[in-house]
Every structure is written in structure tokens, then in C-alpha cells.
Coordinates of C-alpha atoms in Angstrom, one line a residue:
M1 CA 9.1 -21.9 -10.8
T2 CA 8.5 -25.6 -11.4
Q3 CA 5.0 -27.1 -11.9
A4 CA 5.3 -28.9 -8.6
A5 CA 6.4 -25.7 -6.7
S6 CA 3.6 -23.8 -8.3
Q7 CA 1.1 -26.5 -7.2
D8 CA 2.5 -26.4 -3.7
L9 CA 2.3 -22.6 -3.5
T10 CA -1.4 -22.8 -4.7
A11 CA -2.2 -25.4 -2.0
R12 CA -0.6 -23.2 0.7
A13 CA -2.8 -20.3 -0.3
G14 CA -5.8 -22.2 1.2
A15 CA -9.2 -22.6 -0.3
R16 CA -9.7 -21.3 -3.8
P17 CA -12.7 -19.1 -4.7
L18 CA -11.8 -19.2 -8.5
D19 CA -11.9 -23.0 -9.0
A20 CA -13.3 -24.0 -12.4
L21 CA -12.8 -20.5 -13.8
R22 CA -10.6 -19.7 -16.7
C23 CA -8.7 -16.4 -17.4
D24 CA -7.1 -15.4 -20.7
I25 CA -4.4 -12.8 -20.2
G26 CA -2.5 -10.6 -22.7
G27 CA -0.4 -7.5 -22.8
P28 CA 2.9 -6.4 -21.2
P29 CA 4.1 -8.8 -18.5
E30 CA 5.1 -5.9 -16.2
L31 CA 1.3 -5.0 -16.1
T32 CA -0.1 -8.5 -16.0
D33 CA 2.3 -10.9 -14.2
V34 CA 0.8 -10.1 -10.8
V35 CA -2.7 -10.5 -12.2
A36 CA -1.9 -13.9 -13.6
A37 CA 0.0 -15.1 -10.5
H38 CA -2.8 -14.1 -8.1
L39 CA -5.6 -15.5 -10.2
R40 CA -3.7 -18.8 -10.3
L41 CA -3.3 -18.8 -6.5
L42 CA -7.0 -18.2 -6.2
G43 CA -7.7 -21.3 -8.4
A44 CA -8.2 -20.0 -11.9
R45 CA -6.6 -21.6 -14.9
T46 CA -4.7 -18.9 -16.7
F47 CA -3.7 -18.8 -20.4
R48 CA -1.4 -16.1 -21.8
S49 CA -1.6 -14.7 -25.3
D50 CA 1.1 -12.5 -26.8
D51 CA -1.2 -9.9 -28.4
G52 CA 1.5 -7.2 -28.5
G53 CA -0.8 -4.6 -27.0
D54 CA 0.3 -1.7 -24.8
S55 CA -2.3 -2.5 -22.1
G56 CA -2.8 -5.6 -20.1
R57 CA -6.1 -7.5 -20.4
A58 CA -7.6 -10.3 -18.4
V59 CA -10.9 -12.0 -19.3
L60 CA -12.2 -14.2 -16.5
G61 CA -15.2 -16.5 -16.7
G62 CA -16.7 -20.0 -16.4
A63 CA -18.7 -21.9 -13.8
G64 CA -21.6 -19.7 -14.5
F65 CA -19.7 -16.4 -14.2
G66 CA -18.7 -13.7 -16.6
P67 CA -17.1 -13.2 -18.9
L68 CA -15.6 -10.3 -16.9
E69 CA -12.8 -8.2 -18.3
A70 CA -10.1 -6.2 -16.5
E71 CA -7.9 -3.8 -18.3
V72 CA -4.6 -2.6 -16.8
L73 CA -3.0 0.5 -18.4
W74 CA 0.0 2.6 -17.7
T75 CA -2.3 5.6 -17.6
D76 CA -5.9 6.4 -18.6
P77 CA -8.1 9.5 -18.3
V78 CA -8.6 9.9 -14.6
G79 CA -11.7 11.8 -13.4
A80 CA -12.6 13.1 -10.0
S81 CA -13.0 10.6 -7.2
R82 CA -16.5 9.3 -6.3
D83 CA -15.9 11.0 -2.9
A84 CA -15.3 14.4 -4.5
V85 CA -18.3 14.0 -6.8
A86 CA -20.5 12.9 -3.9
A87 CA -19.3 15.8 -1.8
H88 CA -20.2 18.2 -4.5
A89 CA -23.7 16.7 -4.6
G90 CA -24.0 16.9 -0.8
A91 CA -24.2 13.1 -0.6
V92 CA -21.5 12.2 1.8
H93 CA -21.0 12.5 5.6
V94 CA -19.3 15.9 5.2
D95 CA -20.1 19.3 3.9
A96 CA -20.0 20.0 0.2
A97 CA -17.0 21.6 -1.4
P98 CA -16.2 22.3 -5.1
A99 CA -13.9 20.1 -6.9
A100 CA -10.4 21.4 -7.8
P101 CA -9.7 21.9 -11.4
A102 CA -7.8 19.3 -13.3
A103 CA -4.1 19.8 -13.4
D104 CA -2.4 20.5 -16.6
A105 CA -1.0 17.0 -16.9
A106 CA -4.5 15.5 -17.1
R107 CA -3.5 15.5 -20.8
V108 CA -0.7 13.1 -20.3
G109 CA -1.0 10.4 -23.0
S110 CA -0.8 6.7 -22.6
G111 CA 2.2 6.2 -24.9
G112 CA 3.6 2.8 -25.6
S113 CA 5.6 0.3 -23.7
G114 CA 9.0 1.0 -25.1
C115 CA 11.1 4.2 -25.4
S116 CA 8.7 5.9 -27.7
A117 CA 7.8 9.5 -26.8
G118 CA 4.2 8.7 -27.5
S119 CA 1.6 11.3 -28.2
G120 CA 1.3 13.0 -24.8
A121 CA 1.3 16.7 -24.0
V122 CA 4.5 18.7 -23.3
L123 CA 4.7 17.2 -19.9
G124 CA 5.4 13.8 -21.5
A125 CA 3.7 10.5 -22.0
V126 CA 3.4 7.9 -19.3
H127 CA 4.5 4.6 -20.9
D128 CA 6.3 2.6 -18.2
E129 CA 7.1 2.3 -14.5
A130 CA 9.6 5.1 -14.4
T131 CA 7.3 7.7 -16.0
A132 CA 4.3 6.5 -13.8
Q133 CA 6.4 7.0 -10.7
A134 CA 7.5 10.4 -11.9
V135 CA 4.1 12.0 -12.7
T136 CA 2.3 10.7 -9.6
G137 CA 4.8 12.0 -7.1
V138 CA 6.1 8.7 -6.0
M139 CA 9.6 9.9 -7.0
S140 CA 9.2 13.1 -5.1
V141 CA 8.0 11.4 -1.9
H142 CA 10.6 8.6 -2.0
G143 CA 13.3 11.2 -2.6
R144 CA 12.5 13.5 0.3
R145 CA 15.2 11.9 2.5
D146 CA 17.8 12.5 -0.1
G147 CA 16.7 16.0 -1.0
S148 CA 15.8 15.3 -4.6
P149 CA 13.5 13.0 -6.5
R150 CA 14.5 9.3 -6.7
G151 CA 12.9 6.4 -8.5
L152 CA 12.1 3.2 -6.7
G153 CA 14.2 0.3 -8.0
V154 CA 11.1 -2.0 -7.7
D155 CA 8.1 -1.8 -10.0
Y156 CA 5.8 -0.4 -7.4
T157 CA 3.0 1.2 -9.4
A158 CA 2.7 -1.7 -11.8
T159 CA 2.6 -4.2 -9.0
A160 CA -0.1 -2.2 -7.2
A161 CA -2.1 -1.8 -10.4
G162 CA -2.0 -5.6 -10.8
V163 CA -3.5 -6.1 -7.3
L164 CA -6.1 -3.5 -8.1
A165 CA -7.1 -5.3 -11.3
V166 CA -7.5 -8.6 -9.3
Q167 CA -9.7 -6.7 -6.8
G168 CA -11.9 -5.4 -9.6
L169 CA -12.3 -8.9 -11.0
L170 CA -13.1 -10.4 -7.6
A171 CA -15.6 -7.6 -6.9
G172 CA -17.3 -8.2 -10.2
L173 CA -17.6 -11.9 -9.6
L174 CA -19.0 -11.2 -6.1
A175 CA -21.6 -8.9 -7.6
E176 CA -22.7 -11.6 -10.0
A177 CA -22.9 -14.2 -7.2
R178 CA -25.1 -11.9 -5.2
G179 CA -27.6 -11.3 -8.1
G180 CA -26.1 -8.2 -9.5
S181 CA -24.3 -7.4 -12.8
A182 CA -20.7 -7.2 -13.6
G183 CA -18.9 -5.9 -16.7
R184 CA -15.5 -4.3 -17.4
V185 CA -13.1 -2.8 -14.9
R186 CA -10.2 -0.6 -15.7
T187 CA -7.2 0.5 -13.6
S188 CA -3.7 1.9 -14.3
A189 CA -0.3 2.4 -12.8
V190 CA -1.0 6.1 -12.6
R191 CA -4.1 5.5 -10.5
A192 CA -2.2 3.1 -8.3
G193 CA 0.6 5.6 -7.9
L194 CA -1.9 8.3 -6.9
L195 CA -3.5 6.0 -4.4
A196 CA -0.1 5.2 -2.9
V197 CA 0.7 8.9 -2.3
S198 CA -2.9 9.9 -1.3
Q199 CA -1.9 10.7 2.3
Y200 CA 0.9 12.9 1.1
V201 CA -1.4 14.6 -1.4
A202 CA -3.9 15.3 1.4
A203 CA -1.2 16.8 3.6
A204 CA 0.2 19.0 0.9
G205 CA -3.3 20.5 0.3
A206 CA -4.1 21.0 4.0
D207 CA -5.0 24.2 5.7
E208 CA -1.8 24.2 7.8
G209 CA 1.8 23.1 7.6
E210 CA 3.3 19.8 8.6
A211 CA 3.9 18.9 12.2
A212 CA 7.5 18.1 11.4
P213 CA 9.8 19.7 8.8
L214 CA 10.1 18.4 5.3
A215 CA 13.9 18.3 4.9
P216 CA 16.5 15.7 3.9
G217 CA 17.6 13.2 6.6
G218 CA 16.5 10.0 8.4
P219 CA 17.4 6.4 9.1
P220 CA 19.0 3.9 8.6
F221 CA 21.9 4.1 11.0
T222 CA 25.3 2.6 10.8
S223 CA 27.2 1.1 13.8
A224 CA 31.0 1.4 14.4
D225 CA 31.5 -2.1 13.0
G226 CA 29.6 -1.3 9.9
V227 CA 26.1 -2.8 10.6
V228 CA 23.4 -0.8 8.9
F229 CA 20.2 -0.9 10.9
E230 CA 16.7 0.4 11.4
L231 CA 15.4 1.6 14.8
E232 CA 11.8 1.4 15.9
T233 CA 9.7 2.5 18.9
L234 CA 6.4 4.1 19.3
D235 CA 7.2 5.2 22.9
P236 CA 9.1 8.5 23.6
G237 CA 10.4 7.1 26.8
A238 CA 11.9 4.1 25.1
W239 CA 13.4 6.5 22.5
A240 CA 15.0 8.6 25.2
A241 CA 16.3 5.6 27.1
F242 CA 17.9 4.1 24.0
W243 CA 19.9 7.2 23.2
R244 CA 20.9 7.9 26.8
A245 CA 22.3 4.3 27.0
L246 CA 24.5 5.2 24.0
G247 CA 25.5 8.5 25.4
A248 CA 23.7 10.8 22.9
P249 CA 23.5 14.5 23.8
A250 CA 20.3 15.3 25.6
D251 CA 19.4 18.1 23.3
A252 CA 19.9 15.9 20.2
L253 CA 17.6 13.1 21.5
R254 CA 14.9 15.6 22.4
A255 CA 15.1 17.3 19.0
G256 CA 15.1 14.0 17.2
W257 CA 12.0 12.5 18.6
R258 CA 9.4 14.5 16.7
P259 CA 10.9 14.1 13.2
F260 CA 11.4 10.4 14.0
Q261 CA 7.8 10.0 15.2
F262 CA 6.4 11.7 12.1
R263 CA 8.6 10.0 9.5
Y264 CA 5.7 7.8 8.5
A265 CA 3.7 10.9 7.6
T266 CA 6.5 13.0 6.1
A267 CA 8.7 10.4 4.4
C268 CA 11.8 12.1 5.9
A269 CA 13.3 12.5 9.4
P270 CA 15.8 15.5 9.6
F271 CA 16.9 14.8 13.1
P272 CA 20.3 16.0 14.5
E273 CA 23.5 14.6 13.0
A274 CA 24.6 14.0 16.5
L275 CA 22.4 10.9 16.6
H276 CA 24.1 9.4 13.6
T277 CA 27.5 10.3 15.2
T278 CA 26.5 8.5 18.4
V279 CA 25.7 5.2 16.8
R280 CA 28.8 5.4 14.6
G281 CA 30.7 5.3 17.9
A282 CA 29.1 2.2 19.2
V283 CA 29.5 -1.4 18.0
W284 CA 26.5 -3.4 17.0
S285 CA 26.4 -5.6 20.2
R286 CA 26.3 -2.5 22.4
I287 CA 23.5 -1.0 20.2
Q288 CA 21.5 -4.3 20.5
A289 CA 22.0 -4.2 24.3
A290 CA 20.8 -0.6 24.5
A291 CA 17.7 -1.5 22.5
A292 CA 16.9 -4.5 24.7
A293 CA 17.3 -2.5 27.9
S294 CA 15.2 0.5 26.7
G295 CA 12.3 -1.3 25.0
A296 CA 13.2 0.0 21.6
E297 CA 13.9 -2.4 18.7
V298 CA 16.6 -2.5 16.1
C299 CA 16.9 -4.6 12.9
A300 CA 20.0 -5.0 10.7
L301 CA 19.2 -4.6 7.0
R302 CA 19.2 -7.9 5.2
T303 CA 20.6 -8.4 1.8
L304 CA 18.8 -9.9 -1.1
A305 CA 21.1 -13.0 -0.8
E306 CA 20.1 -13.4 2.8
R307 CA 16.4 -13.0 2.1
A308 CA 16.7 -15.6 -0.8
A309 CA 18.3 -18.1 1.6
E310 CA 15.4 -18.0 4.0
H311 CA 12.5 -17.2 1.6
D312 CA 9.6 -19.7 2.2
H313 CA 7.7 -18.8 -1.0
A314 CA 4.5 -18.4 0.9
P315 CA 1.5 -16.8 -0.8
P316 CA 0.6 -13.2 0.0
W317 CA -2.5 -14.3 1.9
T318 CA -4.3 -17.4 3.1
L319 CA -8.0 -18.2 3.1
T320 CA -9.3 -20.7 5.7
P321 CA -13.0 -21.6 5.7
Y322 CA -14.6 -22.5 9.0
G323 CA -18.0 -23.3 10.5
P324 CA -21.0 -25.2 9.0
G325 CA -22.1 -22.4 6.8
N326 CA -24.7 -19.7 7.3
H327 CA -27.4 -18.1 5.1
V328 CA -26.0 -14.9 3.6
N329 CA -28.6 -12.1 3.7
H330 CA -28.2 -10.1 0.5
R331 CA -29.5 -6.8 1.9
Q332 CA -29.0 -4.9 -1.4
V333 CA -28.5 -5.9 -5.0
P334 CA -25.1 -4.7 -6.2
T335 CA -24.5 -2.7 -9.3
A336 CA -21.6 -2.8 -11.8
D337 CA -20.0 0.3 -10.3
R338 CA -20.9 -0.6 -6.6
P339 CA -20.3 -4.3 -6.5
L340 CA -20.1 -4.4 -2.7
A341 CA -23.4 -2.6 -2.1
G342 CA -25.1 -4.2 0.9
I343 CA -21.9 -5.6 2.4
T344 CA -21.1 -4.3 5.9
V345 CA -17.4 -4.2 7.0
L346 CA -16.4 -3.6 10.6
E347 CA -12.9 -2.2 10.8
A348 CA -10.8 -2.0 13.9
G349 CA -7.7 -0.7 12.2
R350 CA -4.9 1.7 13.1
R351 CA -2.3 3.6 11.1
I352 CA -2.5 2.7 7.4
Q353 CA -2.7 -1.0 6.5
A354 CA -6.2 -2.0 7.7
P355 CA -7.8 1.4 7.3
L356 CA -6.6 1.5 3.7
A357 CA -8.0 -2.0 3.0
A358 CA -11.4 -0.9 4.4
H359 CA -11.2 2.4 2.4
L360 CA -10.9 0.4 -0.8
L361 CA -13.8 -1.8 0.2
R362 CA -15.9 1.3 0.8
L363 CA -15.0 2.7 -2.6
L364 CA -16.4 -0.6 -4.0
G365 CA -19.7 0.1 -2.3
A366 CA -19.4 -1.5 1.1
D367 CA -20.7 0.2 4.3
V368 CA -17.7 0.5 6.5
V369 CA -18.0 1.1 10.3
R370 CA -14.9 1.9 12.2
I371 CA -14.5 0.7 15.8
E372 CA -12.8 3.5 17.6
P373 CA -11.8 3.9 21.3
P374 CA -13.7 6.1 23.6
G375 CA -13.2 9.7 22.5
G376 CA -12.6 8.7 18.9
D377 CA -9.5 7.8 17.0
P378 CA -6.7 10.1 18.2
L379 CA -5.3 10.2 14.7
R380 CA -8.3 12.4 13.7
G381 CA -6.3 15.2 15.2
M382 CA -3.0 14.4 13.6
P383 CA -1.7 17.5 11.8
P384 CA -2.0 19.0 9.2
A385 CA -5.7 19.5 9.3
C386 CA -8.4 20.3 6.7
G387 CA -11.6 21.8 8.2
G388 CA -10.5 20.7 11.7
V389 CA -9.8 17.1 10.8
S390 CA -6.5 15.4 10.0
A391 CA -6.0 15.5 6.2
R392 CA -4.1 12.2 6.4
W393 CA -6.9 10.6 8.4
L394 CA -9.5 11.7 5.8
A395 CA -7.4 10.2 3.0
L396 CA -8.0 6.8 4.5
N397 CA -11.3 7.1 6.5
R398 CA -13.6 9.6 4.8
G399 CA -17.1 8.3 4.3
K400 CA -16.8 5.7 7.0
D401 CA -19.2 5.5 10.0
A402 CA -17.8 5.2 13.5
V403 CA -18.8 3.5 16.7
E404 CA -16.9 4.0 19.9
A405 CA -16.3 0.9 22.0
D406 CA -13.7 0.2 24.7
I407 CA -12.8 -3.3 23.7
K408 CA -10.7 -3.7 26.9
S409 CA -13.9 -3.7 28.9
P410 CA -16.6 -6.5 28.9
S411 CA -19.3 -4.1 27.9
G412 CA -17.2 -2.8 24.9
R413 CA -16.6 -6.4 23.7
R414 CA -20.3 -7.2 24.0
R415 CA -21.0 -4.1 21.9
L416 CA -18.5 -5.3 19.3
R417 CA -20.0 -8.8 19.2
D418 CA -23.4 -7.3 18.7
L419 CA -22.1 -5.5 15.7
V420 CA -20.4 -8.6 14.4
A421 CA -23.7 -10.5 14.4
D422 CA -25.0 -8.4 11.5
A423 CA -21.7 -7.8 9.7
D424 CA -20.1 -9.5 6.7
V425 CA -16.5 -8.7 7.4
F426 CA -14.5 -8.0 10.6
L427 CA -11.1 -6.5 9.7
H428 CA -8.3 -5.5 12.1
N429 CA -4.5 -5.1 12.4
W430 CA -4.0 -5.4 16.1
A431 CA -0.7 -6.6 17.6
P432 CA -0.1 -10.3 17.5
G433 CA -2.1 -12.2 20.2
K434 CA -4.3 -9.3 21.1
A435 CA -7.5 -10.7 19.5
A436 CA -7.1 -14.0 21.3
Q437 CA -6.4 -12.3 24.6
L438 CA -9.6 -10.3 24.2
A439 CA -11.6 -13.4 23.1
L440 CA -12.2 -11.6 19.7
D441 CA -10.3 -14.0 17.5
A442 CA -11.9 -15.8 14.5
D443 CA -13.1 -18.8 16.5
D444 CA -14.7 -16.5 19.1
L445 CA -16.6 -14.4 16.6
A446 CA -17.6 -17.4 14.6
R447 CA -19.9 -18.4 17.5
V448 CA -21.6 -15.0 17.0
N449 CA -21.7 -15.1 13.2
P450 CA -20.7 -18.4 11.5
G451 CA -20.7 -16.6 8.1
L452 CA -18.3 -13.9 9.0
V453 CA -15.2 -13.1 6.9
Y454 CA -12.6 -12.5 9.6
A455 CA -9.7 -10.6 8.2
Y456 CA -6.4 -10.0 10.0
T457 CA -3.8 -7.8 8.3
S458 CA -0.6 -8.4 10.3
G459 CA 3.1 -7.5 10.1
W460 CA 4.7 -10.9 9.8
A461 CA 1.9 -13.5 9.6
G462 CA 3.8 -15.6 12.1
R463 CA 6.3 -16.7 9.4
I464 CA 9.6 -15.4 10.8
D465 CA 10.8 -16.5 14.2
G466 CA 12.2 -13.7 16.4
A467 CA 10.9 -11.1 14.0
P468 CA 11.0 -7.4 15.2
M469 CA 8.1 -5.1 15.5
G470 CA 5.9 -5.6 12.4
T471 CA 6.0 -2.0 11.2
D472 CA 6.7 -0.8 7.6
F473 CA 10.3 0.2 7.9
M474 CA 11.3 -2.8 10.1
V475 CA 9.7 -5.2 7.6
Q476 CA 11.5 -3.4 4.7
A477 CA 14.8 -3.8 6.6
R478 CA 14.3 -7.4 7.5
T479 CA 13.2 -8.6 4.0
A480 CA 15.8 -6.7 1.8
V481 CA 13.3 -4.2 0.5
G482 CA 15.8 -1.6 1.6
E483 CA 18.3 -3.1 -0.9
A484 CA 15.9 -3.7 -3.7
V485 CA 14.5 -0.2 -3.9
R486 CA 18.0 1.4 -4.3
P487 CA 20.2 1.0 -7.4
A488 CA 23.6 -0.6 -7.1
D489 CA 25.5 2.7 -6.7
E490 CA 23.5 3.8 -3.6
P491 CA 23.7 2.4 -0.1
P492 CA 20.7 0.2 0.9
A493 CA 18.1 2.0 2.8
P494 CA 14.4 1.3 3.4
S495 CA 12.2 3.9 1.7
L496 CA 10.6 6.4 4.2
M497 CA 7.6 6.3 1.9
T498 CA 5.2 3.8 3.5
L499 CA 5.6 1.3 0.7
L500 CA 4.5 -1.8 2.6
D501 CA 1.7 -0.3 4.6
V502 CA 0.0 0.8 1.3
L503 CA 0.7 -2.5 -0.6
G504 CA -0.2 -4.4 2.5
G505 CA -3.5 -2.6 2.6
L506 CA -4.1 -3.4 -1.1
L507 CA -3.4 -7.1 -0.4
G508 CA -5.7 -7.0 2.6
A509 CA -8.6 -5.7 0.5
E510 CA -7.8 -8.3 -2.2
A511 CA -7.9 -11.1 0.4
V512 CA -11.2 -9.9 1.9
L513 CA -12.8 -9.9 -1.6
A514 CA -11.5 -13.4 -2.2
G515 CA -12.9 -14.4 1.2
L516 CA -16.3 -13.0 0.4
L517 CA -16.4 -14.7 -3.0
L518 CA -15.4 -18.0 -1.4
R519 CA -18.2 -17.6 1.2
E520 CA -20.7 -17.2 -1.6
R521 CA -19.4 -20.3 -3.4
S522 CA -19.2 -22.5 -0.2
G523 CA -22.7 -22.2 1.1
G524 CA -22.2 -19.2 3.4
R525 CA -19.3 -20.7 5.4
G526 CA -17.2 -18.2 7.3
V527 CA -13.7 -17.6 6.1
R528 CA -10.6 -16.5 8.0
V529 CA -8.4 -14.3 5.8
D530 CA -4.8 -13.5 6.7
S531 CA -2.5 -11.0 4.9
S532 CA 0.6 -9.2 6.0
L533 CA 3.3 -6.6 5.4
L534 CA 5.7 -9.6 4.9
G535 CA 3.5 -10.7 2.0
A536 CA 3.7 -7.2 0.5
A537 CA 7.5 -7.3 0.9
D538 CA 7.8 -10.6 -0.9
L539 CA 5.6 -9.4 -3.7
L540 CA 7.9 -6.4 -4.2
V541 CA 11.3 -8.1 -3.9
G542 CA 10.3 -11.2 -5.8
P543 CA 11.7 -10.0 -9.2
A544 CA 14.9 -8.8 -7.5
L545 CA 15.3 -12.2 -5.9
A546 CA 14.8 -13.9 -9.3
R547 CA 17.4 -11.6 -10.8
G548 CA 19.8 -12.1 -7.9
A549 CA 20.9 -8.5 -8.0
R550 CA 19.9 -4.9 -7.6
R551 CA 19.1 -2.6 -10.5
P552 CA 22.2 -1.1 -12.2
A553 CA 23.8 2.2 -11.1
G554 CA 21.8 5.3 -11.7
F555 CA 18.6 3.3 -12.3
R556 CA 15.5 5.6 -12.4
R557 CA 17.5 8.6 -11.4
P558 CA 15.8 11.8 -12.7
L559 CA 17.9 14.4 -14.5
R560 CA 18.2 18.0 -13.4
T561 CA 16.8 20.8 -15.5
A562 CA 16.8 24.6 -15.1
D563 CA 13.6 24.6 -13.1
G564 CA 13.1 21.0 -11.9
W565 CA 13.6 17.4 -13.0
V566 CA 12.7 15.1 -15.9
A567 CA 12.5 11.3 -15.8
P568 CA 13.4 9.3 -18.9
G569 CA 11.5 6.0 -19.5
D570 CA 13.3 2.9 -18.4
G571 CA 14.2 2.0 -21.9
C572 CA 15.5 5.5 -22.7
A573 CA 17.8 6.4 -19.8
G574 CA 21.0 5.6 -21.5
A575 CA 20.2 7.6 -24.6
V576 CA 18.8 10.5 -22.6
A577 CA 21.9 10.8 -20.5
A578 CA 23.8 12.0 -23.6
Y579 CA 21.8 15.3 -23.7
D580 CA 22.6 18.4 -21.7
L581 CA 19.3 19.4 -20.1
G582 CA 20.6 21.6 -17.3
G583 CA 19.9 24.9 -19.1
L584 CA 16.4 24.0 -20.3
A585 CA 13.1 24.3 -18.6
S586 CA 11.6 20.9 -17.8
V587 CA 8.8 21.1 -20.4
D588 CA 11.4 22.2 -23.1
A589 CA 13.6 19.3 -22.1
V590 CA 10.8 16.8 -22.6
R591 CA 9.9 18.5 -25.9
L592 CA 13.5 18.2 -27.1
L593 CA 13.8 14.5 -26.2
S594 CA 10.4 13.8 -27.8
S595 CA 11.6 15.3 -31.0
H596 CA 14.4 12.7 -31.0
G597 CA 11.9 9.9 -30.2
L598 CA 12.9 9.6 -26.6
G599 CA 10.2 9.3 -23.9
A600 CA 10.5 11.3 -20.7
V601 CA 8.1 13.2 -18.4
V602 CA 8.3 16.1 -16.0
V603 CA 8.8 14.9 -12.5
A604 CA 6.0 16.1 -10.2
S605 CA 7.4 18.4 -7.6
E606 CA 4.7 17.5 -5.1
P607 CA 2.8 14.2 -4.7
G608 CA -0.2 14.0 -7.1
A609 CA 0.4 17.5 -8.4
P610 CA 0.3 17.0 -12.2
A611 CA -1.4 13.6 -12.7
G612 CA -5.2 13.8 -13.1
A613 CA -8.1 15.7 -11.7
L614 CA -7.8 16.0 -7.9
G615 CA -11.1 16.6 -6.2
R616 CA -11.9 18.1 -2.8
D617 CA -14.0 16.6 -0.1
G618 CA -16.4 18.5 2.2
H619 CA -13.5 19.4 4.6
G620 CA -11.5 20.8 1.7
A621 CA -9.0 18.0 1.7
P622 CA -7.7 16.8 -1.7
V623 CA -9.1 13.5 -3.0
V624 CA -7.3 11.4 -5.5
P625 CA -9.2 9.6 -8.3
D626 CA -10.8 6.2 -7.6
P627 CA -8.4 3.4 -8.5
W628 CA -10.9 1.7 -10.8
S629 CA -13.5 2.6 -13.3
F630 CA -16.4 0.3 -14.2
G631 CA -18.5 0.0 -17.3

């Protein structure tokens, strides 16, 4: 990117909370490029040093702050989550439960950044993106549709770790600005991967089975004239009307709804083959007409070349100050490991994106209050359950308080405004236009609290005309993520793992932290914060757009063993392919490759299974380790 383009992109990110700060960055670019880019967008001057280390480091300071250090590793010793520790001590909102023992692969070593086998245990050393995806269960979840583990062609865990590192730095600066202390923050690709699969981890450890089968199958679909497309609807009536318009068998459309509805939860959708057969008999124009008539939506998969042609290079979020400023009441002095202590976040979120953003803010010490409809969030009952509560819901919402309010009624909106008056952040991911329709947009709530950080985590951020419904898989299809995640010898297909909902939640939390810091540095002015799934997609496909091509054939494809799978490191795949591992147990295969200096790891058969110490909350639901450690 040219200097002029970089300056233009920085300007479009809005106000900059890191003006006058300097950051020195070193370590592997795959772990630090996102850190450097986001800190620059936020106003910091970044300077890179080639220190040759295996971990990424960023030291941020200046203008009376810091120095504050962030370390980004491929893996590090991961202990129990704060939620599990607190539950064991009886200090959370749920009953106490003992923590589960650490899995065997808690011994996984950090390794190096090349093809070295490192010094890890027999399960292998995590030393790059491929091995991080393998041990955390990202490969197993992404591969569910195909029936075997598959690696993502994008650097998902490293990208997420970079965003987590920026979050840690912003939280530390915010703690300093509020009179507390800040020190060193550490995160890793393994912690990021575990966070990404936390809902799947929770479901796997629930008291009951899944609501829909875990079996190969799912979208995208292909029309008679060769258009590959995604289908989306949240309405069973629209689903049925779409398939009837195309002449699908009645029993197939009925049997297909439940797997389709739960694909966000299961990462697969084994619906009847008759549905694929139906669309293969219809041309694209007829399919579009059926969608328009039924209320369902369809989106043809875009290629990387098509995305490159329309890419506007917008930043992943924008920060817009408003109002004259307001005194910020520091209700509690933050600490190094709870930098958001005393901050109150109101969250009116649904599904994953906004609830995950608020979950991360709570892990950093904020008090989070969910705004739920009368009767409570219906997703609390989404199967499978732990202790009578949805395991997936707990993965994103444990430890939050809740207030019921019917925001469609005047009294419910008054209740929400009363809560806003004493809050620091209001966060939602409502449908476009809903906030304005209810008089709950940023301008409306600024009249109640001129120092409010108003955060909207949307699908498209208003950047694409005529965009379809802003859900994970539709955004993947429209932005060429479906092509970028698959190597060149596989047909493009959006991952049924909720890649963008998770990364969008991470970006939402990062943007809120930037907004809070900007408020501190601008005399208490309120800040509107906008982030989106589109921003998450751009972050993921950016390297592929720069390359102008997908990854090569067979990229990050695990190898079969007698009892499972092993994944070679990205730099070792060619050499490992020369070995016949089919007759060996996975641990023996890794041991053999290690003896020849080749790095590989055993692929986790279930999400989160071998990577770190999983705790249990008071409902008995599994808890992944916190994404950062402070000290």
C-alpha cells in the first residue's frame, strides 16, 4: 500500500485514540501484521524491528502512557478460565462445579516458526497456523461438512490473535487513563482458536445430544447453469415456499429445515440430497425469482477477482465522536488483570457477534447487562443444555446480568434509556434501521448520556448496495471468503464454522475499547463505534487479495493415520507427504516425523479436546481458557 493510500485509510477510520503514541513491533509477520496495521489505524506510529524471535512483541507508549507490552505466541501454557476458577470459588452467578482436568496436550510446546519439530510432547509442537488450527479443533469443526478434518486456507487463528493483542493493549491504556495500572499482556493463536470454537466445545460437553445430526453435508448449492450460491432465511415458512416454488419433494423440504436451521450451531447441514437435485434442475434466474417470491434470499459466491474489483479498502471499524463531552465517573479503579473494572456495558445482542463482543469485555472486567425480551432470551433454551441452560448460550453469556424490556413498547424503551443514563457502553447488532425506527440510535441516546460509547456491530456497515441479509454465510459468499478458505483443488464454499460472527465479535470488542480510550482522551465525549461482518471478511481475505490467488492444491489438508489424523506444519507439508503414515497411530506418526526434523501435530478429533485445561462452569458446561493473561 502506498503512503498516500495508508494515510487515506487511517483518515477513514475516524478519530484516533492512539495519537502521539509509538509502538515498536518485532517477531513473525504472521503474528504481528494485524497488530501493526490496527495500531496504525488507531493513530500510533509503528516501527518494526527484525529480531528473529519466535513470538510477536509490541511495546506501546508515549503521551504519558506505558510502556505497555503485548506478546503474541503460537501457543503458551493455558490455564483454566477465570470463569471456571470463579465458579470453583463460588464467585459467579452460577453454582460451583469442579474444573475438568487438563487434557494431555496441555504439554504441547511452543516450537519455532519454521518446519522444526520443536520440543513438544508426542502430540506435537504448535509452531504455525496449520498446527494451531489442528490442536484447537478448528480443523475438525471446519471439516464437518466434508466428513474429515480440513484446514482453513486463511490464517484464522493468527489473525484473531492479533486482534486479541490489540484489545489487550487498548485495555491496558484505558486502565492507565482511569487511574489504574497496566503491564504486560500475552495471547496466542491457540487461545484464539479455542475462543473461536468455544460454542462447539460447550456443545460437545453438554448433558444431551445435538438438536440436529453431526454428519457431512450442507450448502452451497449449484444451479443448472453453474451458479454456486448460498441460501438464507430465518423463517420456516419462507424456506418451505422457496422449495415448493422449485418443485422440491415435500418430505425433503420438511426434513431439510432443521439441519439448515441449526447449521450455525453444528457446522454441518446433512439435509436430503433431493434439495441439491432440485436446484441443479433450475437455472439461476428461476432460483432468484423463487427467492424473491418466498422471502428467502440467495447470494452467488463471488470470486477473489470480483471482490478485488469492488474492494473499497475501508477500515474494519470507524470511531465518530459526538456531543460536547461529559464527566466520566470512574466508579472503580481498574487493576492490571481487570482493566475494565467499573465499566458498565449494556448489550442488546442476538446470535453470536454482539454477545461475543460483550463477553470479551466482561472477561476484561466490565459489568455486562443483557437487554432481553420479556420471558428472556429464547436462545437460553437452545439445545444441547448443561444444567438446564443452553451450553452454547453459556459460552457467550455466562456471568452477565440480564434485564427484560420490551423495546417495542414505550415503557420498555423508557426502561432502556434509564439504564443508558448510567452506562458507559451500549452495544447491539439489530437489523439495519431498527435502532432509528425505535428512537434508540446514537443521536437519540446521546441526549440521555452524552458520554456514551454507542457500538453497532452490523453485517454490511452500509458499504455494499443491494447486499443480501447480513449473516455469516451470506457475507462469506458475497466477499469471496468461500473461495479464500478452500485450496485450489477444492470447489469454493463458505465454511459452516461461524468464522465471521466470531471475528466480527472480536473486532466489535476491539472497537469498543478504542472508543472508550478515545472518550478518556477527548474530555468525556461520546463516541459512535461501527464494526461489521464485512470488516471481518476483509481482514480475512486481505492476504488472498494481495496474492491474487487461492492457496495451492492440498493446502493444510491433514493426513490419515491408523486411528485419526495428523497435520504437518505449513512449511513441512511437502516433505511429510513422502511418508506412509496410514499404518501408524497418530502419536507414533508425529514421533516418526519429529525424529526426521519435521513438525506435525495430532489433529483434535473434537473442538478444544487436546489443547489446554478446559474448566467447567457452575452449570457443568465446558469453559475455554481466557484469551489473554496479564502480568
